[in-house]
Short mmCIF file of N, CA, C and O in Angstrom, two decimals:
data_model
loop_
_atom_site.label_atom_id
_atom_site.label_comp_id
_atom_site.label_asym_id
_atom_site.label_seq_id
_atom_site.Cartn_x
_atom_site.Cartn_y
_atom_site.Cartn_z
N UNK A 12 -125.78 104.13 44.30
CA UNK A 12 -126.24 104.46 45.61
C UNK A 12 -126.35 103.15 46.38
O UNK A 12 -126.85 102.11 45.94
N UNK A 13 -125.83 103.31 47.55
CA UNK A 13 -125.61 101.53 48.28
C UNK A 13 -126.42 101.94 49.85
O UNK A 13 -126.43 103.13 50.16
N UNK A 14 -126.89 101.19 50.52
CA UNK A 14 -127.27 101.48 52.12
C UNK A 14 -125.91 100.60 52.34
O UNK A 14 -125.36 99.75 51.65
N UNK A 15 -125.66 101.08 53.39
CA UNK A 15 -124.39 100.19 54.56
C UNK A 15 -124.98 100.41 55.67
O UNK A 15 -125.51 101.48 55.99
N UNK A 16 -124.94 99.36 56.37
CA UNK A 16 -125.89 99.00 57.70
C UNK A 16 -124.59 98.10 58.49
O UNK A 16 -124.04 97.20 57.85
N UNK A 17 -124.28 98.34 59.51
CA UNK A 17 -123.26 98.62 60.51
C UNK A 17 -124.09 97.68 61.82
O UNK A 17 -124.92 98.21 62.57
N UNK A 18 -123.71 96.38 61.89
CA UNK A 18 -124.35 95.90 63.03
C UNK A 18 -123.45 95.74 64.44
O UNK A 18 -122.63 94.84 64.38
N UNK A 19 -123.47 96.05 64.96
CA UNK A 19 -122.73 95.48 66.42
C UNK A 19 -123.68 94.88 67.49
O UNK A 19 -124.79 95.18 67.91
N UNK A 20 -122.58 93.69 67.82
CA UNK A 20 -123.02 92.91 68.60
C UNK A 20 -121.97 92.77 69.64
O UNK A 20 -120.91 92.53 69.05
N UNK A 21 -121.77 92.81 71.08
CA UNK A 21 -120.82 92.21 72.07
C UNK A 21 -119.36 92.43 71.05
O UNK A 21 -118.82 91.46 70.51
N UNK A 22 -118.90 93.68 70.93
CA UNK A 22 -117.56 93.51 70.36
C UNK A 22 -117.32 92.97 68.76
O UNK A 22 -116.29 92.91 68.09
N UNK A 23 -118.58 92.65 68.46
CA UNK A 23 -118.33 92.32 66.84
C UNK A 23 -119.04 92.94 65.99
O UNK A 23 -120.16 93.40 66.21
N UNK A 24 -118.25 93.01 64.62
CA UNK A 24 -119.20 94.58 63.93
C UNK A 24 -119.53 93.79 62.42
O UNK A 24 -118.50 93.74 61.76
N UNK A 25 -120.34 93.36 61.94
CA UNK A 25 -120.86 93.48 60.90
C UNK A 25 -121.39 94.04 60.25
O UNK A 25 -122.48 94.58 60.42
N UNK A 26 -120.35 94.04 58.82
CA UNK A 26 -120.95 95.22 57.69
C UNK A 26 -122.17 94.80 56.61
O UNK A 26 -121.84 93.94 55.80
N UNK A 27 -123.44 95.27 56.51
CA UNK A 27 -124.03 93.91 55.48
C UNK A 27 -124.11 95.69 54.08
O UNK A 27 -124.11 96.84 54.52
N UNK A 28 -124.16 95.44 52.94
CA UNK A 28 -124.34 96.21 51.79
C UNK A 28 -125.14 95.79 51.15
O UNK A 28 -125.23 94.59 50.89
N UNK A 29 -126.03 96.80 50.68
CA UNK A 29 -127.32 96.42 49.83
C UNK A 29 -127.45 97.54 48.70
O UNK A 29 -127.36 98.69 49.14
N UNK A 30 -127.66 97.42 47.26
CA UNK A 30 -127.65 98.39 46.10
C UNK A 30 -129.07 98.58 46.55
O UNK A 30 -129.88 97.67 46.73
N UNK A 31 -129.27 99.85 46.70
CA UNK A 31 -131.11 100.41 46.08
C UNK A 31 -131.49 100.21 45.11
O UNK A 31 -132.69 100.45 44.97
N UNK A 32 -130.65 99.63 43.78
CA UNK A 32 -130.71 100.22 42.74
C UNK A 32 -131.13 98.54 41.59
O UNK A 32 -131.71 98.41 40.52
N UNK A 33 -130.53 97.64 42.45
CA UNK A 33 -130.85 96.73 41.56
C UNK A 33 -129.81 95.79 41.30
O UNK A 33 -129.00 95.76 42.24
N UNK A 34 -129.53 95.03 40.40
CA UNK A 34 -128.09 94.99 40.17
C UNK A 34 -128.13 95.23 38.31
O UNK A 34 -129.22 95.48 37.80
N UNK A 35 -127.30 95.15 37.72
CA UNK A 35 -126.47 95.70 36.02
C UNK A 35 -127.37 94.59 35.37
O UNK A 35 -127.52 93.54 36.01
N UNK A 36 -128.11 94.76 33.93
CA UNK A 36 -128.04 93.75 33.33
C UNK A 36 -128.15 93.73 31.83
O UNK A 36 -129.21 94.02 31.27
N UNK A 37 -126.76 93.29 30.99
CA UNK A 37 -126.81 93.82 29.85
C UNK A 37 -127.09 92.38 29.08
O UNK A 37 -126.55 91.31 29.40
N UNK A 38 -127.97 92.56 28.10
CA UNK A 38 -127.70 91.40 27.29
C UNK A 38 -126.95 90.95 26.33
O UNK A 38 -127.33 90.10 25.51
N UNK A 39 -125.70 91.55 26.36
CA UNK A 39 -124.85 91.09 25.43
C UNK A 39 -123.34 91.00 26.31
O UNK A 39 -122.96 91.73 27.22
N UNK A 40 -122.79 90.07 25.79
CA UNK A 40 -121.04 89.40 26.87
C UNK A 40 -119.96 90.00 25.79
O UNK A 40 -119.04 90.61 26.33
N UNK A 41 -119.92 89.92 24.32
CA UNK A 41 -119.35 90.42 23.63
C UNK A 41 -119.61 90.94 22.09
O UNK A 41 -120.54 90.26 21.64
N UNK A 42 -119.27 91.67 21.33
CA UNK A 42 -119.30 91.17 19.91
C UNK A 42 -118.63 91.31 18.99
O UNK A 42 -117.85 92.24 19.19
N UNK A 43 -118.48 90.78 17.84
CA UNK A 43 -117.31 90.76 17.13
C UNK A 43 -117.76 91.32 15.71
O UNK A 43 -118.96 91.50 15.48
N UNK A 44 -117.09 91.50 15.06
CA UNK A 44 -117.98 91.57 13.40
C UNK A 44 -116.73 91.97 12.54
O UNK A 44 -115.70 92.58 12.83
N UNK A 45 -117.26 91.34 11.25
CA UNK A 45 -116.07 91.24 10.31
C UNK A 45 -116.58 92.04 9.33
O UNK A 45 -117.73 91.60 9.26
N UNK A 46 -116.47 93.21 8.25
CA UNK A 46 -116.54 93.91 7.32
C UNK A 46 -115.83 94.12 6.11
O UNK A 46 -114.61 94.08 6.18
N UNK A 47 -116.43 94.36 4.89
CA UNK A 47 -115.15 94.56 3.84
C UNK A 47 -114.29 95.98 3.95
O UNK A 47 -114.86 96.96 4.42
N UNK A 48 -113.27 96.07 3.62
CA UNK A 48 -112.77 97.67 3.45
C UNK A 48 -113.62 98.38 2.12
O UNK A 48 -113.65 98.05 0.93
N UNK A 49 -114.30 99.49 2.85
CA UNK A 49 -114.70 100.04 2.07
C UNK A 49 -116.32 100.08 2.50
O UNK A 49 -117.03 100.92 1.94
N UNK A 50 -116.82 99.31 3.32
CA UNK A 50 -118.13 98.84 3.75
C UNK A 50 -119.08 97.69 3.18
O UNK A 50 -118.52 96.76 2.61
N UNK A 51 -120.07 97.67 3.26
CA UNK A 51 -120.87 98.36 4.41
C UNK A 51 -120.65 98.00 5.76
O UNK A 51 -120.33 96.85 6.08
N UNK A 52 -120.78 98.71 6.39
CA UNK A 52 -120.78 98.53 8.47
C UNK A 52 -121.51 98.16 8.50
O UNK A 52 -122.16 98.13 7.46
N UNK A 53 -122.13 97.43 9.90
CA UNK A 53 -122.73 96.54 10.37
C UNK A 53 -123.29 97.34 11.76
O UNK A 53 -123.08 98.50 12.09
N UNK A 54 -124.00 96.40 12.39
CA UNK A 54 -124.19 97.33 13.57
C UNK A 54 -125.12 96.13 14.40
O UNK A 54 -125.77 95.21 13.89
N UNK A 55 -124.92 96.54 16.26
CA UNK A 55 -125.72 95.47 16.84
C UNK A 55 -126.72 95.85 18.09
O UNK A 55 -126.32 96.76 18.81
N UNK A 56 -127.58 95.43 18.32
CA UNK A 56 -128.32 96.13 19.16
C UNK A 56 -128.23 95.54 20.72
O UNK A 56 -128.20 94.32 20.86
N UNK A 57 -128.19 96.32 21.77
CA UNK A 57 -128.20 95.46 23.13
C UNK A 57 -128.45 96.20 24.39
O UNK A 57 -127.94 97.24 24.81
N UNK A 58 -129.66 95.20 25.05
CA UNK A 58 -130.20 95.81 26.19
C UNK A 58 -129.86 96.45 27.84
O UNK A 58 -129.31 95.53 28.44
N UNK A 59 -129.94 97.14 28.37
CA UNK A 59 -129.29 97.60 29.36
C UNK A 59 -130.55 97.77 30.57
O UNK A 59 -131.51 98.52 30.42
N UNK A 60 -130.31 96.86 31.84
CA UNK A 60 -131.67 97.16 32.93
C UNK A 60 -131.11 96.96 33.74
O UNK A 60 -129.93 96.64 33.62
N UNK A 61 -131.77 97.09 35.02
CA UNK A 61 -131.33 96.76 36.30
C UNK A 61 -132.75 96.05 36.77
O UNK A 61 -133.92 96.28 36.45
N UNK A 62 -131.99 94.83 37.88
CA UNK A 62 -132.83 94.33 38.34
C UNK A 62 -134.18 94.46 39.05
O UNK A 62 -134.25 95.38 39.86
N UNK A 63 -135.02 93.87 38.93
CA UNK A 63 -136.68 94.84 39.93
C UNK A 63 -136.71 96.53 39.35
O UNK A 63 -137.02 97.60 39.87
N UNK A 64 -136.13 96.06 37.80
CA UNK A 64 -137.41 97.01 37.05
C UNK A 64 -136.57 98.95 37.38
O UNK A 64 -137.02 99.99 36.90
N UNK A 65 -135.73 98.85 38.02
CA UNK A 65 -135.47 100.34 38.95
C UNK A 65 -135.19 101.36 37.71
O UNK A 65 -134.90 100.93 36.59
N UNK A 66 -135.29 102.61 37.98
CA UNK A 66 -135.16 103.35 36.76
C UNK A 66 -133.85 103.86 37.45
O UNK A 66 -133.77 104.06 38.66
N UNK A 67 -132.60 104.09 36.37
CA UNK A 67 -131.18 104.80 36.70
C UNK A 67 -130.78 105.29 36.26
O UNK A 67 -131.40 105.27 35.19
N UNK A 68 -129.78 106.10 36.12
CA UNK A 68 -129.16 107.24 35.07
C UNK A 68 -128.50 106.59 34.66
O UNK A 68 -127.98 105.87 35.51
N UNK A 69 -128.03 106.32 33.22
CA UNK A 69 -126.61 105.65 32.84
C UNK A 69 -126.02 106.04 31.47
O UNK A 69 -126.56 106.69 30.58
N UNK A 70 -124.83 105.51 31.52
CA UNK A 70 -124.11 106.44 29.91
C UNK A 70 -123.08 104.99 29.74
O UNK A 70 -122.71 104.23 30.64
N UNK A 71 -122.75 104.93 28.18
CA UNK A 71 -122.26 104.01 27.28
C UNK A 71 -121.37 104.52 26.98
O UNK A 71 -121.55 105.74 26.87
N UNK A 72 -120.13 104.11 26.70
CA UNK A 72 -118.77 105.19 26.39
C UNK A 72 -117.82 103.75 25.68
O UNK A 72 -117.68 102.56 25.95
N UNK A 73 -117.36 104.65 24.73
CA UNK A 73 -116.03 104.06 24.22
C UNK A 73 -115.05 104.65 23.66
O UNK A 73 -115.18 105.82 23.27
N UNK A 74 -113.98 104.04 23.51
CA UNK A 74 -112.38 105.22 22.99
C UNK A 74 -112.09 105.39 21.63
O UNK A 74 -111.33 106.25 21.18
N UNK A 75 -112.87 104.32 20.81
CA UNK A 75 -112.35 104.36 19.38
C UNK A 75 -113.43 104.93 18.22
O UNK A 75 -114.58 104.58 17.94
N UNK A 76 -112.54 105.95 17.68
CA UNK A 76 -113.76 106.67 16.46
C UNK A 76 -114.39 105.52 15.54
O UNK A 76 -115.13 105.91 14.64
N UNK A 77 -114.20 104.30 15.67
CA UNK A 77 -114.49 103.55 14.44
C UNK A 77 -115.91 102.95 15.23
O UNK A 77 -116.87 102.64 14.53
N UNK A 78 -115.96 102.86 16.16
CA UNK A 78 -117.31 102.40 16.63
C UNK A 78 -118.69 103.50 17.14
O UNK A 78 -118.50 104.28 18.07
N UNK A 79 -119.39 103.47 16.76
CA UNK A 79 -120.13 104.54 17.04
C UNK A 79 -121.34 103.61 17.95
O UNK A 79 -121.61 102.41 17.88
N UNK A 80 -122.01 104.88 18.94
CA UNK A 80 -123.13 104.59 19.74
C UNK A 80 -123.81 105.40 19.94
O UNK A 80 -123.66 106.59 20.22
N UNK A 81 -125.13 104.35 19.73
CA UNK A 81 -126.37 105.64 19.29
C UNK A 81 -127.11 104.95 20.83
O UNK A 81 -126.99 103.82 21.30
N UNK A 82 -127.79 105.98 21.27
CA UNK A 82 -128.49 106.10 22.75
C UNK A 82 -127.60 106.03 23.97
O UNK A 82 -128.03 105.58 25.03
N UNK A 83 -126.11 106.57 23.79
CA UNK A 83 -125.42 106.83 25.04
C UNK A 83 -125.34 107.38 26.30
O UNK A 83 -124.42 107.27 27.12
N UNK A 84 -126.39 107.99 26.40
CA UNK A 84 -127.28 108.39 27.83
C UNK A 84 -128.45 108.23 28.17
O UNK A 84 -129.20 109.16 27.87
N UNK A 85 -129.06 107.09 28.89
CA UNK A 85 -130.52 107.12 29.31
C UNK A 85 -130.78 106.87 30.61
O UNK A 85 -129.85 106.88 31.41
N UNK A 86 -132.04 106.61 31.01
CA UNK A 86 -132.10 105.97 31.98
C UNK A 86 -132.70 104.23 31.77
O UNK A 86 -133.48 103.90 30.87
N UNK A 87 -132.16 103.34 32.75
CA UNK A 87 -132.63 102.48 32.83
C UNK A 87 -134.43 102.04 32.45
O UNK A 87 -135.27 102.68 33.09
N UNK A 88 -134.87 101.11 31.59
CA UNK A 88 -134.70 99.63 30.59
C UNK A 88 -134.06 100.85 29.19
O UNK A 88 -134.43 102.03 29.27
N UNK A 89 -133.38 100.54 28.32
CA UNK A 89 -133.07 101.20 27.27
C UNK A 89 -132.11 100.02 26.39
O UNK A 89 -131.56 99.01 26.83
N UNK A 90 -132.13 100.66 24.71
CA UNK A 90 -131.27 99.83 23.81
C UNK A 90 -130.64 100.92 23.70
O UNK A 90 -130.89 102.10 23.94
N UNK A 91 -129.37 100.05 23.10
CA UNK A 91 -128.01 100.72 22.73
C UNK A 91 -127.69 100.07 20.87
O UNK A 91 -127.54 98.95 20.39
N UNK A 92 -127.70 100.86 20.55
CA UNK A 92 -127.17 100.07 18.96
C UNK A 92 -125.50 100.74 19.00
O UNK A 92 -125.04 101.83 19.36
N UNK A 93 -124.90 99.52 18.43
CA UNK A 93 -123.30 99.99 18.70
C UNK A 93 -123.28 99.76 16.87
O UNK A 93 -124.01 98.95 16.30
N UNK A 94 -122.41 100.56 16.26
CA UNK A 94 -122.53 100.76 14.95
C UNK A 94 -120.76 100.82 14.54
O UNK A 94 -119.96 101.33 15.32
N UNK A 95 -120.33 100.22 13.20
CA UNK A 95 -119.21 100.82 12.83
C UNK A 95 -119.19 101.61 11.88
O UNK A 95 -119.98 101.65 10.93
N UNK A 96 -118.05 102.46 12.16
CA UNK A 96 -118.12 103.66 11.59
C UNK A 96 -116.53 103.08 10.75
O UNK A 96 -115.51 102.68 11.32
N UNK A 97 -116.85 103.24 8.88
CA UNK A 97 -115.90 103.06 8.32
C UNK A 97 -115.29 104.19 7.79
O UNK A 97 -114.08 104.20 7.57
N UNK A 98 -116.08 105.23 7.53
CA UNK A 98 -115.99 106.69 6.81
C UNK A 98 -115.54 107.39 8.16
O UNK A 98 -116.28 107.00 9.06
N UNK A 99 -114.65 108.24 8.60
CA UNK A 99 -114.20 109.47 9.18
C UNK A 99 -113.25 110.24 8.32
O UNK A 99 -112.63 109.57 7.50
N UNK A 100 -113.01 111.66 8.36
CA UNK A 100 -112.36 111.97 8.49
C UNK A 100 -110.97 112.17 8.78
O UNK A 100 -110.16 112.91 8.23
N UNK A 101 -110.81 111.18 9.98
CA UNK A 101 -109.88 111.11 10.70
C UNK A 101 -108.99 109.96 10.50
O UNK A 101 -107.85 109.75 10.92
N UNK A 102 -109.79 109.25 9.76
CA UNK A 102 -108.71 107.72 8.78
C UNK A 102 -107.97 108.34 7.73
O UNK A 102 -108.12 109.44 7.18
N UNK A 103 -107.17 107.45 7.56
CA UNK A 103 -106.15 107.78 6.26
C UNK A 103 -107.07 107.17 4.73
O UNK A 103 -107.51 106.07 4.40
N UNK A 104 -107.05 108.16 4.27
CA UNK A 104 -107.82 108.09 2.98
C UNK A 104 -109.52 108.52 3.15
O UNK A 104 -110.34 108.57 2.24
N UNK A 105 -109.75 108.79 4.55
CA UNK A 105 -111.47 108.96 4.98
C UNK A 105 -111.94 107.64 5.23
O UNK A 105 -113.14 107.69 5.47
N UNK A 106 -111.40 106.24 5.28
CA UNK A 106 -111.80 104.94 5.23
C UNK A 106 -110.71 104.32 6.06
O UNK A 106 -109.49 104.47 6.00
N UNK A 107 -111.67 103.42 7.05
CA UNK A 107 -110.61 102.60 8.35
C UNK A 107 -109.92 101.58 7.60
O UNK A 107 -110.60 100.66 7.14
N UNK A 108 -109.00 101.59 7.47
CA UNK A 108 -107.93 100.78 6.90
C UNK A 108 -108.34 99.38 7.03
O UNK A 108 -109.37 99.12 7.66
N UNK A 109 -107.48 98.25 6.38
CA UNK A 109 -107.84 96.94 6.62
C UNK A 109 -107.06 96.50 7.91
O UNK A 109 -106.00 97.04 8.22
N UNK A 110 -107.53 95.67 8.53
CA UNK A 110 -106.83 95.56 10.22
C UNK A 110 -107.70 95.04 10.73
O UNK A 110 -108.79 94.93 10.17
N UNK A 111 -107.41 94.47 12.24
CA UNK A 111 -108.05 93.88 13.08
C UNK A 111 -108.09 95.11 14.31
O UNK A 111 -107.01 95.62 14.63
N UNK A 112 -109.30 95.54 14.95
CA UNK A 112 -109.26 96.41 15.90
C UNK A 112 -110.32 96.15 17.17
O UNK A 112 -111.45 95.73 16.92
N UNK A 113 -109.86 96.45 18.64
CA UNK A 113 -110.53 96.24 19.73
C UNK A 113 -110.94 97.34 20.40
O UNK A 113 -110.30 98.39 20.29
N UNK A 114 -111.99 97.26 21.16
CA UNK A 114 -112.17 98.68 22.05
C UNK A 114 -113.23 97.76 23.05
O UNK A 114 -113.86 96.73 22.82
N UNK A 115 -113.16 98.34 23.85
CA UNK A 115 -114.07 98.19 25.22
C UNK A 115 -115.15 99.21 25.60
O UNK A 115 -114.84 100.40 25.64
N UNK A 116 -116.36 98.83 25.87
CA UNK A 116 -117.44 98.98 25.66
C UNK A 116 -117.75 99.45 27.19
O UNK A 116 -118.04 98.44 27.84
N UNK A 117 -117.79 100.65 28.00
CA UNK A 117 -118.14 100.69 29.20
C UNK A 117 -119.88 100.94 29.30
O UNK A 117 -120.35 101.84 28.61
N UNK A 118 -120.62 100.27 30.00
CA UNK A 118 -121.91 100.66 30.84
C UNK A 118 -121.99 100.90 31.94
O UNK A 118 -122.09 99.93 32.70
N UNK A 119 -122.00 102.38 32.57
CA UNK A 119 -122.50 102.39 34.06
C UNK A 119 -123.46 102.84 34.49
O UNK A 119 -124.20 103.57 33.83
N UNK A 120 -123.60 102.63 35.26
CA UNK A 120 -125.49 102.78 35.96
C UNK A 120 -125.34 102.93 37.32
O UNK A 120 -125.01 102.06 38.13
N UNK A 121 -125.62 104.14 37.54
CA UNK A 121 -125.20 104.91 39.11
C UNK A 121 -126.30 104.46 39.98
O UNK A 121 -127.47 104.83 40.00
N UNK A 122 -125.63 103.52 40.75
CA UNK A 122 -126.54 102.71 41.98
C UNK A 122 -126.65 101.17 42.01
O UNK A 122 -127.11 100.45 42.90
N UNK A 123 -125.99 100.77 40.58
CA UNK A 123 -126.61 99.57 40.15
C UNK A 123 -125.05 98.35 40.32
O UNK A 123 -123.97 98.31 39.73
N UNK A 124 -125.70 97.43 41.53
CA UNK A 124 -124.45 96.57 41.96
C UNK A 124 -123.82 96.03 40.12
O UNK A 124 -124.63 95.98 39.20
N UNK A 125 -122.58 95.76 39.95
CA UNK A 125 -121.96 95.15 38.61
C UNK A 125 -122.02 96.16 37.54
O UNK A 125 -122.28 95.87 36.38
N UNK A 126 -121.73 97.52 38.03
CA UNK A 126 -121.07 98.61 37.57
C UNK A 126 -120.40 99.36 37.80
O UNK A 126 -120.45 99.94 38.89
N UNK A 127 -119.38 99.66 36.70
CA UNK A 127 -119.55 99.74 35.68
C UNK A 127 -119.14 98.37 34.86
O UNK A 127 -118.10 97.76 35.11
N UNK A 128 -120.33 97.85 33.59
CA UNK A 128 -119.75 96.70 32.85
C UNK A 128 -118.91 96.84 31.81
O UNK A 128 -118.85 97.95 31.28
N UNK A 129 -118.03 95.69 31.29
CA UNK A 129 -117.52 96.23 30.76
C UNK A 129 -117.17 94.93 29.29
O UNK A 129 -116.39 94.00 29.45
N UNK A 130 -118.06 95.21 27.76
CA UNK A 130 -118.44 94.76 26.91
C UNK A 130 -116.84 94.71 25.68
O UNK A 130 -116.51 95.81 25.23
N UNK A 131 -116.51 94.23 25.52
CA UNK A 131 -115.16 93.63 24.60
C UNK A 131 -115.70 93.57 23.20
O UNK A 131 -116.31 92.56 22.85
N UNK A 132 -115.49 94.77 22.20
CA UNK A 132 -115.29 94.44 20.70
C UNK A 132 -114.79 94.68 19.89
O UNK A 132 -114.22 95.76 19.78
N UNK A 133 -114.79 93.64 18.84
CA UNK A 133 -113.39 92.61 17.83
C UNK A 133 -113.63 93.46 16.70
O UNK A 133 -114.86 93.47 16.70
N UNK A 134 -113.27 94.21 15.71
CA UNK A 134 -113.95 94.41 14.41
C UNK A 134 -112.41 94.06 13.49
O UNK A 134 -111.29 94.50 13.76
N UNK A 135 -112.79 93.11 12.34
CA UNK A 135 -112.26 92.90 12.14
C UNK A 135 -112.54 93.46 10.42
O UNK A 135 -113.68 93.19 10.03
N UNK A 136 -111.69 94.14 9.43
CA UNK A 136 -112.41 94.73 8.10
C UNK A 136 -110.98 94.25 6.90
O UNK A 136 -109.93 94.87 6.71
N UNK A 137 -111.41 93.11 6.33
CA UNK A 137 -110.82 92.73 5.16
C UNK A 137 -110.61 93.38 3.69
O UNK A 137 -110.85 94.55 3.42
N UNK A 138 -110.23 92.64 3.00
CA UNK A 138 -109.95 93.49 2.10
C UNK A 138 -111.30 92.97 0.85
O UNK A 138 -111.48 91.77 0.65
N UNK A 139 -112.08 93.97 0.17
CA UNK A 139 -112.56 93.28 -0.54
C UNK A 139 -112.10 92.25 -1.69
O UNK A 139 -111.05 92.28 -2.33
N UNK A 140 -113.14 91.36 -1.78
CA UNK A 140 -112.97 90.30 -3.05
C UNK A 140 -113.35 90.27 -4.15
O UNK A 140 -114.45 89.76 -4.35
N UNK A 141 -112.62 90.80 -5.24
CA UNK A 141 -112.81 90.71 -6.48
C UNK A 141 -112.84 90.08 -7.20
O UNK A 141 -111.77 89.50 -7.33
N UNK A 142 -113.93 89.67 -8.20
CA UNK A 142 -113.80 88.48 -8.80
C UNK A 142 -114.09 89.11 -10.40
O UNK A 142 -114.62 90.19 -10.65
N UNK A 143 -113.53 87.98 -11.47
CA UNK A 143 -113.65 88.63 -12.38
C UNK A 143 -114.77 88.00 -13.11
O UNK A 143 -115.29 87.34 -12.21
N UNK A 144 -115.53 87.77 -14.27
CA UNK A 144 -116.31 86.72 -14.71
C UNK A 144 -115.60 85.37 -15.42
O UNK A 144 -116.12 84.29 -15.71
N UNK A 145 -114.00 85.90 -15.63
CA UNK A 145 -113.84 84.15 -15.86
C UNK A 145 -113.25 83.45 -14.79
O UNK A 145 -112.54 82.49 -15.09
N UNK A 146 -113.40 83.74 -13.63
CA UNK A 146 -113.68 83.33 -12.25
C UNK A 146 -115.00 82.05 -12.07
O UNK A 146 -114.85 81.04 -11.38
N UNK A 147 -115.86 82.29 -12.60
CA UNK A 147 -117.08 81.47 -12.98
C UNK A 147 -116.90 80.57 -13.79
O UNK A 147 -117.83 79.78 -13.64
N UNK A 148 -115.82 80.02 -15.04
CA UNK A 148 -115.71 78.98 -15.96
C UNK A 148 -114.87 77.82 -15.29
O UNK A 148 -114.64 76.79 -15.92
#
C-alpha cells in the first residue's frame, strides 16, 4: 500500500511516494549449506519485519521440493526456518541425489517498500565418507 501525493506548482508536477507500511527487513542476504547424501539436513532460521514496527501480511515461497519452509504465512515481526528436505517421494530412490542445487527464496510483504525480497540458496549434498578402521593405522 503506497500514498502518491501529486504536487503542482506553476506548470510543474511533482510526484513524491511514501510506503505506509515501512520498508522490508530480512536478516539474512543468503545461505548455503553442504550435507551428506543420505542426511542429516540442516536447517536455518531468519527474521522478517518492516520498518517502525508495522504489522503486514506476508508469505515465503519457493520452487524446489528439496527445501522446505516452516512459517510461510504471517504477519509482520515473524521467523522463518528454511529446512532441507532429503527424503521425498519424489527423488529417485526417495533421497535427493548427490549434486549441487539452487532455488530462490521469495519474501513479500504487501505495503512494504523492498518487496518482494529475494534470498539465493546453494545446497550442496556430497557423497558420504567411509572410512574403514585401518584407515586409522
Amino acid at each position: 500500500m503506497a500514498l502518491l501525493l501529486v504536487l503542482g506548482m506553476g506548470g510543474c508536477t511533482k510526484k513524491v511516494t511514501e510506503s505506509l507500511g515501512g520498508s522490508l527487513q530480512v536478516d539474512l542476504e543468503s545461505w548455503s549449506a553442504v550435507v551428506p547424501y543420505g542426511g542429516p539436513g540442516t536447517s536455518q532460521i531468519f527474521s522478517v519485519s518492516v520498518s517502525g514496527g508495522a504489522i503486514l501480511p506476508a508469505t515465503v515461497t519457493s520452487s524446489q521440493n528439496w527445501l522446505g519452509i516452516e512459517q510461510s504465512a504471517a504477519e509482520t515481526p515473524f521467523e522463518v526456518n528454511l529446512r532441507t528436505v532429503l527424503f521425498h517421494s519424489s527423488f529417485p530412490g526417495d533421497t535427493l541425489p548427490i549434486g549441487q542445487y539452487s532455488d530462490t527464496v521469495i519474501v513479500s510483504v504487501e505495503g512494504a517498500v523492498g518487496s518482494p525480497y529475494r534470498l539465493p540458496v546453494e545446497l550442496t549434498v556430497l557423497p558420504q565418507l567411509r572410512l574403514s578402521p585401518t584407515h586409522f593405522y
